Coordinates of C-alpha atoms and ligand atoms in Angstrom, one line a residue:
M1141 CA 0.0 0.0 0.0
P1142 CA 2.8 2.6 0.8
R1143 CA 4.3 1.7 -2.6
V1144 CA 1.1 2.5 -4.4
K1145 CA 0.9 5.8 -2.6
A1146 CA 4.5 6.7 -3.4
A1147 CA 3.9 5.7 -7.0
A1148 CA 0.8 8.0 -7.1
I1149 CA 2.8 10.9 -5.8
A1150 CA 5.6 10.4 -8.3
A1151 CA 3.1 10.0 -11.1
M1152 CA 1.5 13.3 -10.0
I1153 CA 4.9 15.1 -10.2
V1154 CA 5.6 13.5 -13.6
V1155 CA 2.2 14.4 -15.0
L1156 CA 2.5 18.0 -13.8
A1157 CA 6.0 18.3 -15.3
L1158 CA 4.9 16.9 -18.6
T1159 CA 1.7 19.0 -18.9
T1160 CA 3.7 22.1 -18.1
W1161 CA 6.3 21.2 -20.7
F1162 CA 3.8 20.7 -23.5
T1163 CA 1.6 23.7 -22.5
S1164 CA 2.2 26.7 -24.7
P1165 CA 4.3 29.3 -22.9
R1166 CA 1.7 31.9 -23.8
A1167 CA -1.0 30.3 -21.7
V1168 CA 0.3 32.1 -18.7
A1169 CA -2.7 31.5 -16.4
L1170 CA -2.6 27.8 -17.1
H1171 CA 1.1 27.7 -16.4
N1172 CA 0.5 29.5 -13.1
V1173 CA -2.1 27.0 -12.0
L1174 CA 0.0 24.0 -13.1
H1175 CA 3.0 25.4 -11.2
H1176 CA 1.1 25.9 -8.0
L1177 CA -0.4 22.4 -8.2
N1178 CA 3.1 21.1 -7.3
F1179 CA 2.2 22.0 -3.8
L1180 CA 0.0 19.0 -3.6
P1181 CA 2.4 16.1 -4.1
F1182 CA 5.0 17.7 -1.7
M1183 CA 2.4 18.0 1.0
M1184 CA 1.1 14.5 0.4
A1185 CA 4.6 13.1 0.5
G1186 CA 5.2 14.9 3.8
M1187 CA 2.0 13.7 5.4
L1188 CA 2.3 10.2 4.3
F1189 CA 6.0 9.5 4.4
G1190 CA 7.4 12.1 6.9
W1191 CA 10.0 14.8 6.2
R1192 CA 12.3 12.3 4.4
G1193 CA 9.5 11.6 1.9
A1194 CA 8.9 15.3 1.4
V1195 CA 12.7 15.9 0.7
K1196 CA 12.7 13.1 -1.8
A1197 CA 9.5 14.4 -3.5
L1198 CA 11.0 17.9 -3.6
L1199 CA 14.3 16.7 -5.2
F1200 CA 12.3 14.6 -7.7
G1201 CA 10.1 17.6 -8.5
I1202 CA 13.0 19.9 -9.1
L1203 CA 14.6 17.2 -11.3
M1204 CA 11.4 16.9 -13.4
Q1205 CA 10.9 20.6 -13.6
A1206 CA 14.6 21.3 -14.4
P1207 CA 14.2 21.2 -18.2
I1208 CA 11.2 23.6 -18.0
I1209 CA 13.0 26.0 -15.7
A1210 CA 16.1 25.8 -17.9
R1211 CA 14.0 26.5 -21.0
H1212 CA 12.5 29.5 -19.2
W1213 CA 15.8 30.7 -18.0
A1214 CA 16.9 31.8 -21.4
R1215 CA 14.0 34.2 -22.0
W1216 CA 12.6 35.1 -18.5
P1217 CA 15.4 34.5 -16.0
M1218 CA 13.4 36.3 -13.2
D1219 CA 10.4 34.0 -13.8
A1220 CA 12.6 30.9 -13.8
Q1221 CA 14.2 32.0 -10.5
D1222 CA 10.7 32.6 -9.1
Q1223 CA 9.7 29.1 -10.1
L1224 CA 12.7 27.5 -8.4
L1225 CA 12.1 29.6 -5.3
E1226 CA 8.5 28.6 -5.1
L1227 CA 9.2 25.0 -5.7
T1228 CA 11.6 25.1 -2.8
I1229 CA 9.0 26.9 -0.6
F1230 CA 6.3 24.3 -1.5
G1231 CA 8.8 21.6 -0.7
S1232 CA 9.7 23.2 2.7
A1233 CA 6.0 23.3 3.5
G1234 CA 5.9 19.6 2.7
I1235 CA 8.9 19.0 4.9
I1236 CA 7.3 20.8 7.8
A1237 CA 4.1 18.8 7.4
G1238 CA 6.3 15.7 7.3
L1239 CA 8.0 16.7 10.6
L1240 CA 4.6 17.1 12.2
A1241 CA 3.4 13.8 10.8
D1242 CA 6.5 12.1 12.1
R1243 CA 6.0 13.5 15.6
E1244 CA 2.4 12.4 15.6
R1245 CA 3.5 8.9 14.4
V1246 CA 6.0 8.6 17.2
Q1247 CA 3.3 9.6 19.7
R1248 CA 0.9 7.1 18.3
L1249 CA 3.5 4.4 18.5
R1250 CA 4.2 5.4 22.1
V1251 CA 0.5 5.3 22.9
E1252 CA 0.2 1.9 21.3
S1253 CA 3.1 0.4 23.2
T1254 CA 1.7 1.8 26.4
K1255 CA -1.6 0.2 25.5
H1256 CA 0.1 -3.2 24.9
E1257 CA 2.0 -2.8 28.2
L1258 CA -1.3 -2.1 30.0
E1259 CA -2.9 -5.1 28.4
D1260 CA -0.1 -7.3 29.5
V1261 CA -0.4 -5.9 33.1
Y1262 CA -4.1 -6.5 33.0
T1263 CA -3.7 -10.1 31.8
E1264 CA -1.2 -10.7 34.5
L1265 CA -3.4 -9.2 37.1
R1266 CA -6.3 -11.3 36.0
E1267 CA -4.2 -14.5 36.2
N1268 CA -3.1 -13.5 39.7
V1269 CA -6.7 -13.0 40.7
E1270 CA -7.6 -16.4 39.3
K1271 CA -4.7 -17.9 41.2
M1272 CA -5.7 -16.2 44.4
K1273 CA -9.2 -17.4 44.0
K1274 CA -8.0 -20.9 43.5
T1275 CA -5.8 -20.9 46.6
E1276 CA -8.6 -19.3 48.6
R1277 CA -11.0 -22.1 47.4
L1278 CA -8.4 -24.7 48.3
S1279 CA -7.9 -23.3 51.8
A1280 CA -11.7 -23.0 52.1
A1281 CA -11.9 -26.7 51.2
G1282 CA -9.2 -27.5 53.7
Q1283 CA -11.0 -25.6 56.4
L1284 CA -14.2 -27.4 55.5
A1285 CA -12.6 -30.8 55.7
A1286 CA -11.1 -29.9 59.1
S1287 CA -14.5 -28.7 60.4
L1288 CA -16.2 -31.8 59.0
A1289 CA -13.7 -34.1 60.8
H1290 CA -14.5 -32.2 64.0
E1291 CA -18.2 -32.5 63.4
I1292 CA -18.0 -36.2 62.8
R1293 CA -15.8 -36.9 65.8
N1294 CA -18.5 -36.1 68.4
P1295 CA -21.2 -38.4 67.2
L1296 CA -18.6 -41.1 66.5
A1297 CA -17.4 -40.9 70.1
S1298 CA -21.0 -41.3 71.4
I1299 CA -21.6 -44.2 69.0
S1300 CA -18.4 -46.0 70.0
G1301 CA -19.1 -45.4 73.7
A1302 CA -22.6 -46.8 73.4
A1303 CA -21.4 -49.7 71.3
G1304 CA -18.7 -50.5 73.9
I1305 CA -21.3 -50.7 76.7
L1306 CA -23.5 -52.9 74.6
K1307 CA -20.6 -55.2 73.7
R1308 CA -19.7 -55.8 77.4
G1309 CA -23.2 -57.2 77.8
N1310 CA -23.6 -56.3 81.4
A1311 CA -25.9 -53.3 80.9
S1312 CA -29.3 -53.1 82.5
P1313 CA -32.3 -53.2 80.1
D1314 CA -32.8 -49.4 80.6
N1315 CA -29.2 -48.7 79.9
K1316 CA -29.4 -50.9 76.8
Q1317 CA -32.4 -48.9 75.6
E1318 CA -30.5 -45.7 76.2
C1319 CA -27.5 -47.0 74.3
L1320 CA -29.6 -48.0 71.3
G1321 CA -31.3 -44.6 71.4
I1322 CA -27.9 -43.0 71.3
L1323 CA -26.8 -45.2 68.4
E1324 CA -30.0 -44.3 66.4
K1325 CA -29.9 -40.6 67.2
E1326 CA -26.2 -40.1 66.5
S1327 CA -26.2 -42.1 63.2
Q1328 CA -29.2 -40.1 62.1
R1329 CA -27.3 -37.0 62.9
L1330 CA -24.3 -38.2 60.9
N1331 CA -26.6 -39.0 58.0
K1332 CA -28.1 -35.5 58.1
L1333 CA -24.7 -33.9 58.4
L1334 CA -23.4 -35.8 55.4
T1335 CA -26.4 -35.1 53.2
N1336 CA -26.2 -31.4 54.0
F1337 CA -22.4 -31.4 53.5
L1338 CA -22.8 -33.0 50.1
D1339 CA -25.3 -30.4 49.1
F1340 CA -22.8 -27.8 50.1
A1341 CA -19.7 -29.4 48.7
R1342 CA -21.2 -30.5 45.4
P1343 CA -23.9 -28.0 44.6
R1344 CA -25.6 -29.0 41.3
L1345 CA -26.3 -26.3 38.8
P1346 CA -29.9 -24.9 39.0
R1347 CA -32.4 -26.3 36.5
F1348 CA -34.3 -23.1 35.7
Q1349 CA -38.0 -23.3 35.0
R1350 CA -41.0 -21.1 35.3
V1351 CA -42.2 -21.2 38.9
D1352 CA -45.2 -19.7 40.6
P1353 CA -43.9 -18.0 43.8
R1354 CA -47.2 -18.5 45.5
A1355 CA -47.1 -22.3 45.0
L1356 CA -43.5 -22.3 46.0
V1357 CA -44.1 -20.6 49.3
Q1358 CA -47.2 -22.6 50.1
S1359 CA -45.4 -25.9 49.4
V1360 CA -42.8 -24.9 51.9
T1361 CA -45.2 -23.8 54.6
V1362 CA -47.1 -27.1 54.3
L1363 CA -43.8 -29.0 54.7
A1364 CA -42.8 -26.9 57.8
R1365 CA -46.3 -27.0 59.4
H1366 CA -45.5 -30.3 61.2
A1367 CA -42.3 -28.8 62.8
A1368 CA -44.2 -25.7 63.6
M1369 CA -47.0 -27.5 65.4
R1370 CA -44.5 -29.5 67.5
Q1371 CA -43.0 -26.2 68.6
Q1372 CA -46.5 -24.6 68.9
V1373 CA -45.6 -21.8 66.5
A1374 CA -48.0 -20.6 63.8
I1375 CA -46.9 -20.2 60.2
I1376 CA -48.7 -17.5 58.3
D1377 CA -48.2 -16.9 54.6
D1378 CA -48.9 -13.4 53.4
L1379 CA -49.4 -13.7 49.6
S1380 CA -51.7 -10.8 49.0
Q1381 CA -49.7 -9.2 46.2
Q1382 CA -50.1 -10.1 42.5
L1383 CA -46.9 -12.1 41.7
P1384 CA -45.4 -12.9 38.3
T1385 CA -43.8 -16.3 37.7
V1386 CA -40.1 -16.4 38.3
Y1387 CA -37.4 -18.4 36.6
C1388 CA -35.6 -20.6 39.2
D1389 CA -34.9 -24.1 40.2
A1390 CA -38.1 -24.9 42.2
E1391 CA -36.5 -27.8 44.2
Q1392 CA -33.5 -25.7 45.2
M1393 CA -35.6 -22.7 46.1
K1394 CA -37.8 -24.9 48.2
Q1395 CA -34.7 -26.2 50.0
V1396 CA -33.5 -22.6 50.6
L1397 CA -36.9 -21.4 51.9
L1398 CA -37.3 -24.5 54.1
N1399 CA -33.9 -24.0 55.7
I1400 CA -34.9 -20.4 56.5
V1401 CA -38.4 -21.2 57.7
L1402 CA -37.2 -24.1 59.9
N1403 CA -34.6 -21.8 61.5
A1404 CA -37.3 -19.2 62.1
I1405 CA -39.5 -21.9 63.7
Q1406 CA -36.6 -23.2 65.8
A1407 CA -35.8 -19.6 67.0
T1408 CA -39.4 -18.7 67.9
Q1409 CA -40.9 -19.4 71.4
E1410 CA -44.1 -21.2 71.9
G1411 CA -47.1 -19.3 70.8
G1412 CA -45.1 -17.0 68.4
N1413 CA -45.7 -16.5 64.7
V1414 CA -43.5 -17.0 61.6
V1415 CA -44.7 -14.9 58.7
V1416 CA -43.7 -15.7 55.1
K1417 CA -44.4 -12.9 52.7
A1418 CA -43.7 -12.7 48.9
L1419 CA -43.7 -9.4 47.1
V1420 CA -42.3 -7.7 44.0
E1421 CA -39.9 -4.9 44.6
G1422 CA -38.5 -3.2 41.5
T1423 CA -37.0 -5.9 39.3
D1424 CA -36.8 -8.4 42.2
L1425 CA -39.0 -10.9 43.8
W1426 CA -38.6 -10.7 47.6
I1427 CA -39.5 -13.6 49.9
E1428 CA -39.4 -12.5 53.5
V1429 CA -39.4 -14.8 56.5
R1430 CA -40.1 -13.0 59.7
D1431 CA -39.9 -14.6 63.1
E1432 CA -40.4 -13.6 66.7
G1433 CA -37.4 -15.4 68.1
C1434 CA -34.3 -14.2 70.0
G1435 CA -32.7 -12.5 67.1
M1436 CA -28.9 -12.7 66.5
S1437 CA -25.9 -11.0 68.0
S1438 CA -23.5 -9.2 65.7
E1439 CA -21.0 -12.0 65.9
E1440 CA -23.7 -14.5 64.9
L1441 CA -24.8 -12.2 62.0
D1442 CA -21.2 -12.2 60.8
R1443 CA -20.8 -15.9 61.0
M1444 CA -24.2 -17.4 60.1
F1445 CA -23.2 -18.2 56.5
E1446 CA -20.0 -20.0 57.6
P1447 CA -20.3 -23.8 57.1
F1448 CA -20.7 -25.6 60.4
F1449 CA -21.5 -22.4 62.3
T1450 CA -24.3 -23.4 64.7
T1451 CA -25.6 -22.4 68.1
K1452 CA -27.9 -25.4 68.3
E1453 CA -27.1 -28.6 70.1
S1454 CA -28.1 -30.8 67.2
G1455 CA -27.5 -28.3 64.4
T1456 CA -25.3 -28.9 61.4
G1457 CA -24.6 -25.3 60.7
L1458 CA -24.9 -26.0 57.0
G1459 CA -28.5 -24.8 56.3
L1460 CA -27.7 -21.2 55.7
A1461 CA -24.4 -22.0 53.9
V1462 CA -26.2 -24.2 51.5
A1463 CA -29.0 -21.6 51.1
A1464 CA -26.5 -18.8 50.3
N1465 CA -24.8 -21.0 47.7
I1466 CA -28.0 -21.7 45.9
V1467 CA -29.2 -18.1 46.0
E1468 CA -25.9 -17.0 44.6
Q1469 CA -26.2 -19.4 41.7
H1470 CA -29.5 -17.8 40.9
G1471 CA -27.9 -14.4 40.8
G1472 CA -29.8 -13.4 44.0
V1473 CA -29.0 -12.3 47.5
L1474 CA -29.9 -13.6 50.9
R1475 CA -30.0 -10.9 53.6
A1476 CA -30.8 -11.1 57.3
S1477 CA -31.4 -8.4 59.9
N1478 CA -32.8 -8.1 63.4
N1479 CA -36.3 -6.8 63.6
P1480 CA -36.7 -3.5 65.5
D1481 CA -38.9 -5.1 68.1
K1482 CA -38.3 -8.9 68.3
G1483 CA -36.7 -11.6 66.2
M1484 CA -35.2 -11.7 62.7
T1485 CA -36.2 -11.2 59.1
F1486 CA -34.5 -13.2 56.4
R1487 CA -35.0 -11.8 52.9
L1488 CA -34.4 -13.7 49.8
E1489 CA -34.0 -11.4 46.8
L1490 CA -34.3 -13.0 43.4
P1491 CA -33.8 -10.7 40.4
L1492 CA -36.5 -11.3 37.9
E1493 CA -34.6 -9.9 35.0
R1494 CA -31.2 -11.5 35.5
A1495 CA -32.7 -14.8 36.5
Q1496 CA -34.5 -14.8 33.2
K1497 CA -31.3 -14.1 31.3
M1498 CA -29.5 -16.8 33.1
A1499 CA -32.3 -19.2 32.3
G1500 CA -32.0 -18.2 28.7
A1501 CA -28.3 -18.9 28.7
L1502 CA -28.7 -22.4 30.1
Ligands
ADP1360 N1 -34.2 -17.0 62.4 C1 -33.1 -17.1 63.2 N2 -33.1 -16.5 64.4 C2 -32.0 -16.6 65.2 N3 -30.8 -17.2 64.8 C3 -30.8 -17.8 63.6 C4 -31.9 -17.8 62.7 N4 -31.5 -18.4 61.6 C5 -30.3 -18.9 61.8 N5 -29.8 -18.5 63.0 C6 -28.5 -18.7 63.6 O1 -27.6 -19.2 62.5 C7 -27.0 -20.4 62.8 C8 -26.8 -21.2 61.5 O2 -28.0 -21.6 60.9 P1 -27.9 -22.8 59.9 O3 -26.9 -22.6 59.0 O4 -29.3 -23.0 59.4 O5 -27.5 -24.0 60.8 P2 -28.3 -24.8 61.9 O6 -29.7 -24.5 61.8 O7 -28.0 -26.2 61.7 O8 -27.7 -24.3 63.2 C9 -28.0 -21.1 63.7 O9 -27.4 -22.0 64.6 C10 -28.5 -19.9 64.6 O10 -27.6 -19.5 65.6
MG1361 MG1 -30.8 -24.5 60.0

């Protein structure tokens, strides 16, 4: 491409020289125009090829115009000198344009190299962040394994103690019953722990589908009613608002809500209420679970999503960790705050828009 441009400039110089040569000397006006047109190739050479290009174009122009100037010299020496002077001035203008173009080119190159450097730094940074995330995940996995070992050790100690008593064979019938009870309870506890842990450690991807939030909430309150009755707590669902269907994994959302509702029931004293309310807020679907329990201290609020964080004797501390994982996979948020009067409100916020996009992408 630069060759074509150089050839075009050279051709322009040659054509101008030839036309001038063959134009009658009496056509003064035409000569004047042709002469001034030499400005163009010099400028173009400067702009396209820098000051060196302009010098070359000027020398070539003078060379091509030399016979014309020489022919002129004999009759109108002043004119010929003028022509030479003007050619030189045109050429100088081209050279100045070339210098400016060179400077701009250098600056552009500098900007480009800075851009490349920045891109390199950015890539490196991203790789570092990925690496950090990976090590963080690994250390989280390590911590998790350590806590799991700790959680398993307690029931295992009870089980082996009870088994030891039974093995010796000298226990009273009452004692035997108690030992069998311990075996059953602790193995159930281990089973629950393991199931929850697997949910946490190997979360499956959500299978998005259209879900009616009303049906979702009702199916959870029906499931939780038994636990609520045992605790003598009333579950009330407040579904007065018109609700659009939402794209989510119904099973996973039920699990999330059930975890939150069971926590609320467990926290609430006899005779208290747990209210589950669904509403649309902006582009989000909010499901709020409000209890009348003891609320949470600031330390508990900080740690509640940590796996294995529990304040209950037979808790696994995985309910909220699993719930937060699932909600995150849905592009939503799970918030919790103490009520001004009594108890807690957990709020599940599912973005309608983004959830729809995610569903489309899957
Ligand atoms: N509604 C609530 N009111 C008060 N404390 C709560 C509530 N929900 C959760 N918590 C606290 O958060 C802890 C973690 O909850 P979770 O992860 O479900 O585990 P678990 O229920 O097995 O203890 C609970 O042990 C409890 O201390
Ligand atoms: Mg729980």
